[in-house]
C-alpha atoms as a printed R data frame, in Angstrom:
    type eleno elety resid chain resno       x      y       z
1   ATOM     1    CA   UNK     A     1 134.048 30.565 160.541
2   ATOM     2    CA   UNK     A     2 135.558 27.658 158.719
3   ATOM     3    CA   UNK     A     3 137.203 27.397 155.437
4   ATOM     4    CA   UNK     A     4 139.837 28.972 152.873
5   ATOM     5    CA   UNK     A     5 141.317 32.253 154.881
6   ATOM     6    CA   UNK     A     6 144.560 33.995 152.543
7   ATOM     7    CA   UNK     A     7 146.716 35.811 154.672
8   ATOM     8    CA   UNK     A     8 147.174 38.710 152.276
9   ATOM     9    CA   UNK     A     9 150.590 40.007 150.888
10  ATOM    10    CA   UNK     A    10 151.234 43.820 151.287
11  ATOM    11    CA   UNK     A    11 151.725 45.410 147.576
12  ATOM    12    CA   UNK     A    12 154.737 47.718 147.171
13  ATOM    13    CA   UNK     A    13 155.607 50.279 144.381
14  ATOM    14    CA   UNK     A    14 159.306 50.690 143.718
15  ATOM    15    CA   UNK     A    15 160.120 52.909 146.129
16  ATOM    16    CA   UNK     A    16 158.433 50.546 149.509
17  ATOM    17    CA   UNK     A    17 155.281 52.726 149.474
18  ATOM    18    CA   UNK     A    18 152.263 50.667 149.712
19  ATOM    19    CA   UNK     A    19 150.215 50.036 146.627
20  ATOM    20    CA   UNK     A    20 146.747 50.840 147.029
21  ATOM    21    CA   UNK     A    21 145.519 50.194 143.464
22  ATOM    22    CA   UNK     A    22 147.298 46.485 143.618
23  ATOM    23    CA   UNK     A    23 145.763 45.732 147.190
24  ATOM    24    CA   UNK     A    24 142.512 46.993 146.193
25  ATOM    25    CA   UNK     A    25 142.732 44.197 142.914
26  ATOM    26    CA   UNK     A    26 144.029 41.456 144.799
27  ATOM    27    CA   UNK     A    27 141.246 41.949 147.168
28  ATOM    28    CA   UNK     A    28 138.488 42.190 144.513
29  ATOM    29    CA   UNK     A    29 140.180 38.783 142.867
30  ATOM    30    CA   UNK     A    30 139.973 36.754 146.396
31  ATOM    31    CA   UNK     A    31 136.072 37.795 146.729
32  ATOM    32    CA   UNK     A    32 135.062 36.918 143.661
33  ATOM    33    CA   UNK     A    33 136.944 33.426 143.344
34  ATOM    34    CA   UNK     A    34 135.157 32.465 146.780
35  ATOM    35    CA   UNK     A    35 137.780 33.073 150.069
36  ATOM    36    CA   UNK     A    36 135.567 33.011 153.107
37  ATOM    37    CA   UNK     A    37 138.189 34.824 155.328
38  ATOM    38    CA   UNK     A    38 140.437 37.799 154.229
39  ATOM    39    CA   UNK     A    39 143.133 38.436 156.536
40  ATOM    40    CA   UNK     A    40 145.388 41.910 156.735
41  ATOM    41    CA   UNK     A    41 148.750 41.896 158.466
42  ATOM    42    CA   UNK     A    42 149.835 39.507 158.931
43  ATOM    43    CA   UNK     A    43 153.291 37.031 158.846
44  ATOM    44    CA   UNK     A    44 153.056 37.097 154.483
45  ATOM    45    CA   UNK     A    45 151.718 40.622 154.101
46  ATOM    46    CA   UNK     A    46 154.949 41.624 155.611
47  ATOM    47    CA   UNK     A    47 154.097 43.347 159.068
48  ATOM    48    CA   UNK     A    48 157.255 43.422 160.957
49  ATOM    49    CA   UNK     A    49 158.422 45.830 158.345
50  ATOM    50    CA   UNK     A    50 155.273 48.221 158.482
51  ATOM    51    CA   UNK     A    51 154.818 50.849 160.905
52  ATOM    52    CA   UNK     A    52 151.798 51.246 163.585
53  ATOM    53    CA   UNK     A    53 150.228 54.119 161.500
54  ATOM    54    CA   UNK     A    54 150.904 51.910 158.441
55  ATOM    55    CA   UNK     A    55 149.150 48.615 159.580
56  ATOM    56    CA   UNK     A    56 146.375 50.598 161.273
57  ATOM    57    CA   UNK     A    57 145.530 51.950 157.263
58  ATOM    58    CA   UNK     A    58 145.813 49.120 155.929
59  ATOM    59    CA   UNK     A    59 143.125 47.488 158.207
60  ATOM    60    CA   UNK     A    60 141.251 50.614 157.632
61  ATOM    61    CA   UNK     A    61 141.355 49.908 153.836
62  ATOM    62    CA   UNK     A    62 140.943 46.531 154.386
63  ATOM    63    CA   UNK     A    63 137.693 46.797 156.153
64  ATOM    64    CA   UNK     A    64 136.445 49.236 152.940
65  ATOM    65    CA   UNK     A    65 137.416 46.900 150.437
66  ATOM    66    CA   UNK     A    66 136.124 43.442 152.347
67  ATOM    67    CA   UNK     A    67 132.761 43.101 151.826
68  ATOM    68    CA   UNK     A    68 131.589 39.135 151.174
69  ATOM    69    CA   UNK     A    69 134.168 37.480 153.582
70  ATOM    70    CA   UNK     A    70 135.174 37.604 157.476
71  ATOM    71    CA   UNK     A    71 137.956 40.652 157.508
72  ATOM    72    CA   UNK     A    72 141.235 39.212 160.243
73  ATOM    73    CA   UNK     A    73 143.014 41.430 161.012
74  ATOM    74    CA   UNK     A    74 146.622 40.870 162.270
75  ATOM    75    CA   UNK     A    75 147.965 42.779 165.863
76  ATOM    76    CA   UNK     A    76 151.319 41.407 166.775
77  ATOM    77    CA   UNK     A    77 154.138 42.865 167.946
78  ATOM    78    CA   UNK     A    78 156.324 42.532 171.265
79  ATOM    79    CA   UNK     A    79 154.479 44.793 173.462
80  ATOM    80    CA   UNK     A    80 151.314 44.025 175.338
81  ATOM    81    CA   UNK     A    81 150.151 48.191 174.756
82  ATOM    82    CA   UNK     A    82 150.639 48.048 171.559
83  ATOM    83    CA   UNK     A    83 148.747 44.513 170.711
84  ATOM    84    CA   UNK     A    84 145.674 46.104 172.680
85  ATOM    85    CA   UNK     A    85 146.283 49.820 170.760
86  ATOM    86    CA   UNK     A    86 145.632 47.515 167.360
87  ATOM    87    CA   UNK     A    87 143.151 44.800 168.400
88  ATOM    88    CA   UNK     A    88 140.579 48.218 170.304
89  ATOM    89    CA   UNK     A    89 141.312 49.828 166.411
90  ATOM    90    CA   UNK     A    90 140.877 46.382 164.400
91  ATOM    91    CA   UNK     A    91 137.506 46.088 166.932
92  ATOM    92    CA   UNK     A    92 136.578 49.940 166.715
93  ATOM    93    CA   UNK     A    93 136.938 49.450 162.346
94  ATOM    94    CA   UNK     A    94 134.433 46.765 162.586
95  ATOM    95    CA   UNK     A    95 136.938 43.821 162.025
96  ATOM    96    CA   UNK     A    96 135.114 40.546 162.402
97  ATOM    97    CA   UNK     A    97 138.707 38.532 164.174
98  ATOM    98    CA   UNK     A    98 141.812 39.696 165.256
99  ATOM    99    CA   UNK     A    99 144.959 37.148 165.039
100 ATOM   100    CA   UNK     A   100 147.506 37.369 167.357
101 ATOM   101    CA   UNK     A   101 150.623 35.830 167.869
102 ATOM   102    CA   UNK     A   102 152.686 35.408 170.535
103 ATOM   103    CA   UNK     A   103 155.792 37.745 171.359
104 ATOM   104    CA   UNK     A   104 158.876 37.283 169.307
105 ATOM   105    CA   UNK     A   105 162.576 37.851 169.737
106 ATOM   106    CA   UNK     A   106 162.628 37.704 174.052
107 ATOM   107    CA   UNK     A   107 161.768 34.749 175.422
108 ATOM   108    CA   UNK     A   108 158.960 34.092 177.614
109 ATOM   109    CA   UNK     A   109 157.604 31.926 179.597
110 ATOM   110    CA   UNK     A   110 153.974 30.162 179.376
111 ATOM   111    CA   UNK     A   111 152.840 32.319 182.549
112 ATOM   112    CA   UNK     A   112 154.031 35.754 180.511
113 ATOM   113    CA   UNK     A   113 152.030 34.234 176.960
114 ATOM   114    CA   UNK     A   114 149.211 33.704 179.366
115 ATOM   115    CA   UNK     A   115 149.681 37.115 180.691
116 ATOM   116    CA   UNK     A   116 150.097 38.954 177.713
117 ATOM   117    CA   UNK     A   117 146.925 37.056 176.233
118 ATOM   118    CA   UNK     A   118 144.752 37.896 179.216
119 ATOM   119    CA   UNK     A   119 145.478 41.958 179.265
120 ATOM   120    CA   UNK     A   120 144.403 41.976 175.495
121 ATOM   121    CA   UNK     A   121 141.498 39.361 176.060
122 ATOM   122    CA   UNK     A   122 140.161 41.971 179.297
123 ATOM   123    CA   UNK     A   123 140.664 44.572 176.852
124 ATOM   124    CA   UNK     A   124 138.303 44.167 174.689
125 ATOM   125    CA   UNK     A   125 135.199 41.733 173.052
126 ATOM   126    CA   UNK     A   126 136.328 41.280 169.864
127 ATOM   127    CA   UNK     A   127 137.533 37.808 168.646
128 ATOM   128    CA   UNK     A   128 141.102 36.551 168.744
129 ATOM   129    CA   UNK     A   129 142.827 34.059 166.289
130 ATOM   130    CA   UNK     A   130 145.848 32.914 168.787
131 ATOM   131    CA   UNK     A   131 148.627 32.637 166.039
132 ATOM   132    CA   UNK     A   132 151.543 29.648 166.914
133 ATOM   133    CA   UNK     A   133 153.900 30.048 165.074
134 ATOM   134    CA   UNK     A   134 157.285 28.661 166.903
135 ATOM   135    CA   UNK     A   135 159.789 29.309 163.918
136 ATOM   136    CA   UNK     A   136 158.962 32.829 164.289
137 ATOM   137    CA   UNK     A   137 157.920 33.593 167.801
138 ATOM   138    CA   UNK     A   138 156.826 32.012 171.484
139 ATOM   139    CA   UNK     A   139 155.335 28.638 171.089
140 ATOM   140    CA   UNK     A   140 151.979 28.064 172.535
141 ATOM   141    CA   UNK     A   141 151.881 24.841 174.409
142 ATOM   142    CA   UNK     A   142 148.378 23.026 174.072
143 ATOM   143    CA   UNK     A   143 147.341 23.658 177.714
144 ATOM   144    CA   UNK     A   144 148.145 27.124 177.278
145 ATOM   145    CA   UNK     A   145 145.559 26.982 174.352
146 ATOM   146    CA   UNK     A   146 143.455 25.113 176.300
147 ATOM   147    CA   UNK     A   147 143.615 27.756 179.508
148 ATOM   148    CA   UNK     A   148 143.129 30.211 176.971
149 ATOM   149    CA   UNK     A   149 140.298 29.123 175.373
150 ATOM   150    CA   UNK     A   150 138.573 28.150 178.585
151 ATOM   151    CA   UNK     A   151 138.944 31.280 180.749
152 ATOM   152    CA   UNK     A   152 138.299 34.277 177.980
153 ATOM   153    CA   UNK     A   153 134.914 33.653 175.251
154 ATOM   154    CA   UNK     A   154 136.563 36.163 173.306
155 ATOM   155    CA   UNK     A   155 139.408 33.669 172.501
156 ATOM   156    CA   UNK     A   156 137.530 32.156 169.401
157 ATOM   157    CA   UNK     A   157 139.922 30.133 167.385
158 ATOM   158    CA   UNK     A   158 144.093 29.260 167.019
159 ATOM   159    CA   UNK     A   159 146.075 29.207 163.329
160 ATOM   160    CA   UNK     A   160 148.646 26.497 163.558
161 ATOM   161    CA   UNK     A   161 151.345 27.366 161.654
162 ATOM   162    CA   UNK     A   162 153.090 24.315 162.735
163 ATOM   163    CA   UNK     A   163 154.168 21.436 160.686
164 ATOM   164    CA   UNK     A   164 153.039 18.316 163.437
165 ATOM   165    CA   UNK     A   165 150.290 16.725 162.857
166 ATOM   166    CA   UNK     A   166 149.924 15.577 166.636
167 ATOM   167    CA   UNK     A   167 149.935 19.123 167.679
168 ATOM   168    CA   UNK     A   168 147.172 19.870 165.635
169 ATOM   169    CA   UNK     A   169 145.985 16.485 166.886
170 ATOM   170    CA   UNK     A   170 146.024 17.363 170.334
171 ATOM   171    CA   UNK     A   171 144.573 20.858 170.459
172 ATOM   172    CA   UNK     A   172 141.846 19.372 168.547
173 ATOM   173    CA   UNK     A   173 140.541 16.408 171.205
174 ATOM   174    CA   UNK     A   174 141.647 18.742 174.164
175 ATOM   175    CA   UNK     A   175 140.550 22.494 173.162
176 ATOM   176    CA   UNK     A   176 137.325 21.842 170.648
177 ATOM   177    CA   UNK     A   177 137.177 18.407 172.903
178 ATOM   178    CA   UNK     A   178 135.989 21.111 175.561
179 ATOM   179    CA   UNK     A   179 134.654 24.173 173.712
180 ATOM   180    CA   UNK     A   180 133.136 22.933 170.603
181 ATOM   181    CA   UNK     A   181 132.880 26.699 168.973
182 ATOM   182    CA   UNK     A   182 136.323 27.017 169.683
183 ATOM   183    CA   UNK     A   183 138.603 27.153 165.923
184 ATOM   184    CA   UNK     A   184 141.665 25.363 164.766
185 ATOM   185    CA   UNK     A   185 143.436 25.988 161.222
186 ATOM   186    CA   UNK     A   186 145.938 25.332 159.608
187 ATOM   187    CA   UNK     A   187 148.119 27.488 158.907
188 ATOM   188    CA   UNK     A   188 150.750 25.408 156.402
189 ATOM   189    CA   UNK     A   189 148.742 24.721 152.348
190 ATOM   190    CA   UNK     A   190 150.578 20.575 153.240
191 ATOM   191    CA   UNK     A   191 147.962 20.248 156.386
192 ATOM   192    CA   UNK     A   192 144.860 21.259 154.901
193 ATOM   193    CA   UNK     A   193 143.228 18.103 154.348
194 ATOM   194    CA   UNK     A   194 144.637 16.259 157.363
195 ATOM   195    CA   UNK     A   195 143.072 19.529 159.451
196 ATOM   196    CA   UNK     A   196 139.846 18.614 157.852
197 ATOM   197    CA   UNK     A   197 139.815 15.020 158.545
198 ATOM   198    CA   UNK     A   198 140.913 15.548 162.442
199 ATOM   199    CA   UNK     A   199 137.956 17.534 162.894
200 ATOM   200    CA   UNK     A   200 139.930 21.025 162.367
201 ATOM   201    CA   UNK     A   201 137.824 23.816 160.975
202 ATOM   202    CA   UNK     A   202 140.130 24.750 157.370
203 ATOM   203    CA   UNK     A   203 143.268 26.622 156.849
204 ATOM   204    CA   UNK     A   204 144.975 29.986 156.785
205 ATOM   205    CA   UNK     A   205 147.072 29.599 153.827
206 ATOM   206    CA   UNK     A   206 149.964 31.871 151.868
207 ATOM   207    CA   UNK     A   207 149.558 30.139 148.927
208 ATOM   208    CA   UNK     A   208 145.970 30.680 148.538
209 ATOM   209    CA   UNK     A   209 147.615 34.596 147.177
210 ATOM   210    CA   UNK     A   210 148.380 32.894 143.872
211 ATOM   211    CA   UNK     A   211 146.395 30.012 143.714
212 ATOM   212    CA   UNK     A   212 142.978 29.557 145.419
213 ATOM   213    CA   UNK     A   213 141.443 27.582 143.376
214 ATOM   214    CA   UNK     A   214 143.071 24.557 144.427
215 ATOM   215    CA   UNK     A   215 142.230 25.729 148.174
216 ATOM   216    CA   UNK     A   216 138.570 26.008 147.290
217 ATOM   217    CA   UNK     A   217 137.885 22.663 145.485
218 ATOM   218    CA   UNK     A   218 140.025 20.460 148.308
219 ATOM   219    CA   UNK     A   219 137.836 22.100 150.561
220 ATOM   220    CA   UNK     A   220 134.342 22.300 148.614
221 ATOM   221    CA   UNK     A   221 135.623 18.563 147.520
222 ATOM   222    CA   UNK     A   222 136.199 17.775 151.459
223 ATOM   223    CA   UNK     A   223 132.692 19.196 152.384
224 ATOM   224    CA   UNK     A   224 130.826 16.625 149.914
225 ATOM   225    CA   UNK     A   225 132.610 14.437 150.758
226 ATOM   226    CA   UNK     A   226 134.071 13.578 147.108
227 ATOM   227    CA   UNK     A   227 137.598 12.062 148.881
228 ATOM   228    CA   UNK     A   228 139.348 10.806 145.893
229 ATOM   229    CA   UNK     A   229 138.813 14.829 144.333
230 ATOM   230    CA   UNK     A   230 139.629 16.077 148.245
231 ATOM   231    CA   UNK     A   231 142.749 13.461 147.766
232 ATOM   232    CA   UNK     A   232 144.181 15.129 144.434
233 ATOM   233    CA   UNK     A   233 144.163 18.415 145.366
234 ATOM   234    CA   UNK     A   234 146.140 17.748 148.272
235 ATOM   235    CA   UNK     A   235 148.662 16.012 146.592
236 ATOM   236    CA   UNK     A   236 149.056 19.153 144.359
237 ATOM   237    CA   UNK     A   237 149.133 21.581 147.585
238 ATOM   238    CA   UNK     A   238 151.598 19.905 149.044
239 ATOM   239    CA   UNK     A   239 153.571 19.254 145.777
240 ATOM   240    CA   UNK     A   240 153.131 23.180 145.885
241 ATOM   241    CA   UNK     A   241 153.625 24.051 149.136
242 ATOM   242    CA   UNK     A   242 157.645 23.403 148.287
243 ATOM   243    CA   UNK     A   243 157.817 26.936 146.721
244 ATOM   244    CA   UNK     A   244 158.500 28.192 150.298
245 ATOM   245    CA   UNK     A   245 161.837 25.311 150.523
246 ATOM   246    CA   UNK     A   246 163.115 27.961 146.841
247 ATOM   247    CA   UNK     A   247 163.172 30.897 148.137
248 ATOM   248    CA   UNK     A   248 164.646 32.877 151.142
249 ATOM   249    CA   UNK     A   249 161.119 33.674 152.276
250 ATOM   250    CA   UNK     A   250 157.650 33.394 152.368
251 ATOM   251    CA   UNK     A   251 157.278 36.704 151.085
252 ATOM   252    CA   UNK     A   252 159.632 36.403 147.969
253 ATOM   253    CA   UNK     A   253 158.154 33.049 147.339
254 ATOM   254    CA   UNK     A   254 154.503 34.188 147.230
255 ATOM   255    CA   UNK     A   255 155.130 37.628 145.251
256 ATOM   256    CA   UNK     A   256 157.697 36.018 143.054
257 ATOM   257    CA   UNK     A   257 155.179 32.956 142.203
258 ATOM   258    CA   UNK     A   258 151.932 36.409 142.002
259 ATOM   259    CA   UNK     A   259 154.005 37.611 139.553
260 ATOM   260    CA   UNK     A   260 154.791 34.760 137.530
261 ATOM   261    CA   UNK     A   261 150.944 33.895 137.763
262 ATOM   262    CA   UNK     A   262 150.295 37.391 135.969
263 ATOM   263    CA   UNK     A   263 149.105 39.279 139.220
264 ATOM   264    CA   UNK     A   264 149.929 43.430 139.485
265 ATOM   265    CA   UNK     A   265 151.652 43.198 142.443
266 ATOM   266    CA   UNK     A   266 155.096 43.936 142.050
267 ATOM   267    CA   UNK     A   267 158.135 41.399 143.252
268 ATOM   268    CA   UNK     A   268 159.107 44.301 145.769
269 ATOM   269    CA   UNK     A   269 160.163 43.766 150.058
270 ATOM   270    CA   UNK     A   270 160.896 46.040 152.241
271 ATOM   271    CA   UNK     A   271 164.227 45.426 153.594
272 ATOM   272    CA   UNK     A   272 166.006 43.996 155.789
273 ATOM   273    CA   UNK     A   273 163.768 41.270 152.874
274 ATOM   274    CA   UNK     A   274 165.052 40.708 149.507
275 ATOM   275    CA   UNK     A   275 163.764 39.596 146.876
276 ATOM   276    CA   UNK     A   276 165.138 36.329 145.030
277 ATOM   277    CA   UNK     A   277 167.028 36.440 141.712
278 ATOM   278    CA   UNK     A   278 166.309 35.190 138.607
279 ATOM   279    CA   UNK     A   279 167.476 31.488 139.292
280 ATOM   280    CA   UNK     A   280 164.562 31.290 142.307
281 ATOM   281    CA   UNK     A   281 162.130 32.651 139.831
282 ATOM   282    CA   UNK     A   282 162.900 30.185 137.062
283 ATOM   283    CA   UNK     A   283 162.891 27.210 139.698
284 ATOM   284    CA   UNK     A   284 159.669 28.359 141.139
285 ATOM   285    CA   UNK     A   285 158.035 28.933 137.028
286 ATOM   286    CA   UNK     A   286 158.798 25.423 136.859
287 ATOM   287    CA   UNK     A   287 157.228 23.839 139.606
288 ATOM   288    CA   UNK     A   288 153.622 26.421 139.191
289 ATOM   289    CA   UNK     A   289 154.159 24.907 135.577
290 ATOM   290    CA   UNK     A   290 154.157 21.466 136.826
291 ATOM   291    CA   UNK     A   291 151.645 21.878 139.462
292 ATOM   292    CA   UNK     A   292 148.935 23.931 137.700
293 ATOM   293    CA   UNK     A   293 148.891 23.708 134.140
């Protein structure tokens, strides 16, 4: 698995129910533009605001709809046994990968994190993508990632949502250096090109919900060694990533940007998240106009 993976938003109606037609439309759009993977129940998909039953429903619905891209399902929880349940469910419905962020809220030492992932990896053979997002959950060190990757063949890669070139470099050198099939993805749009240059495999980036053409053109240019074009798209993505700084949450930034670009997904977030007001929306509109048009 390589390339541009999209961590899907979860569309909601005004009453906070899941907007299934909008989900179907968005997945169809992403497949038509040619993204390489689709990831449901992601951070961008507000998985912490979904019930266990809703997460399973979305995983099943996504499996029905995704047919021309890799299909990834999020299975993070603070409860190890719930992670195992979600991981087995993803395997049973035919997902290609599960993506598992570390437990959050409660600080854990590395041995506890190792045991958490070990229990999951030993419970099923579906390929697992570790999800390192230290701004939201217990951090995964390079040595812990390496230990897990070398001990468990089904721990297949890592998504690095970390604003550190050096960390990504060390993961690529230390882990891919000993296990070539281990995949490394950035979770940040502005790190897409440098991750590829360092030897990574792609990106799982939220802005690809509303501007996948930039990510796809960058990836294609890099693969074809058209580096001037790759630099151009990288600069655009670097500027576009400012959208996160304008809003109060990832979800608000992405759903407002999608609304501005004409997607049918409504600017609705489940509490406790809130959609930012007209002032923020106007700032996002100005940014999109500058970068995309």
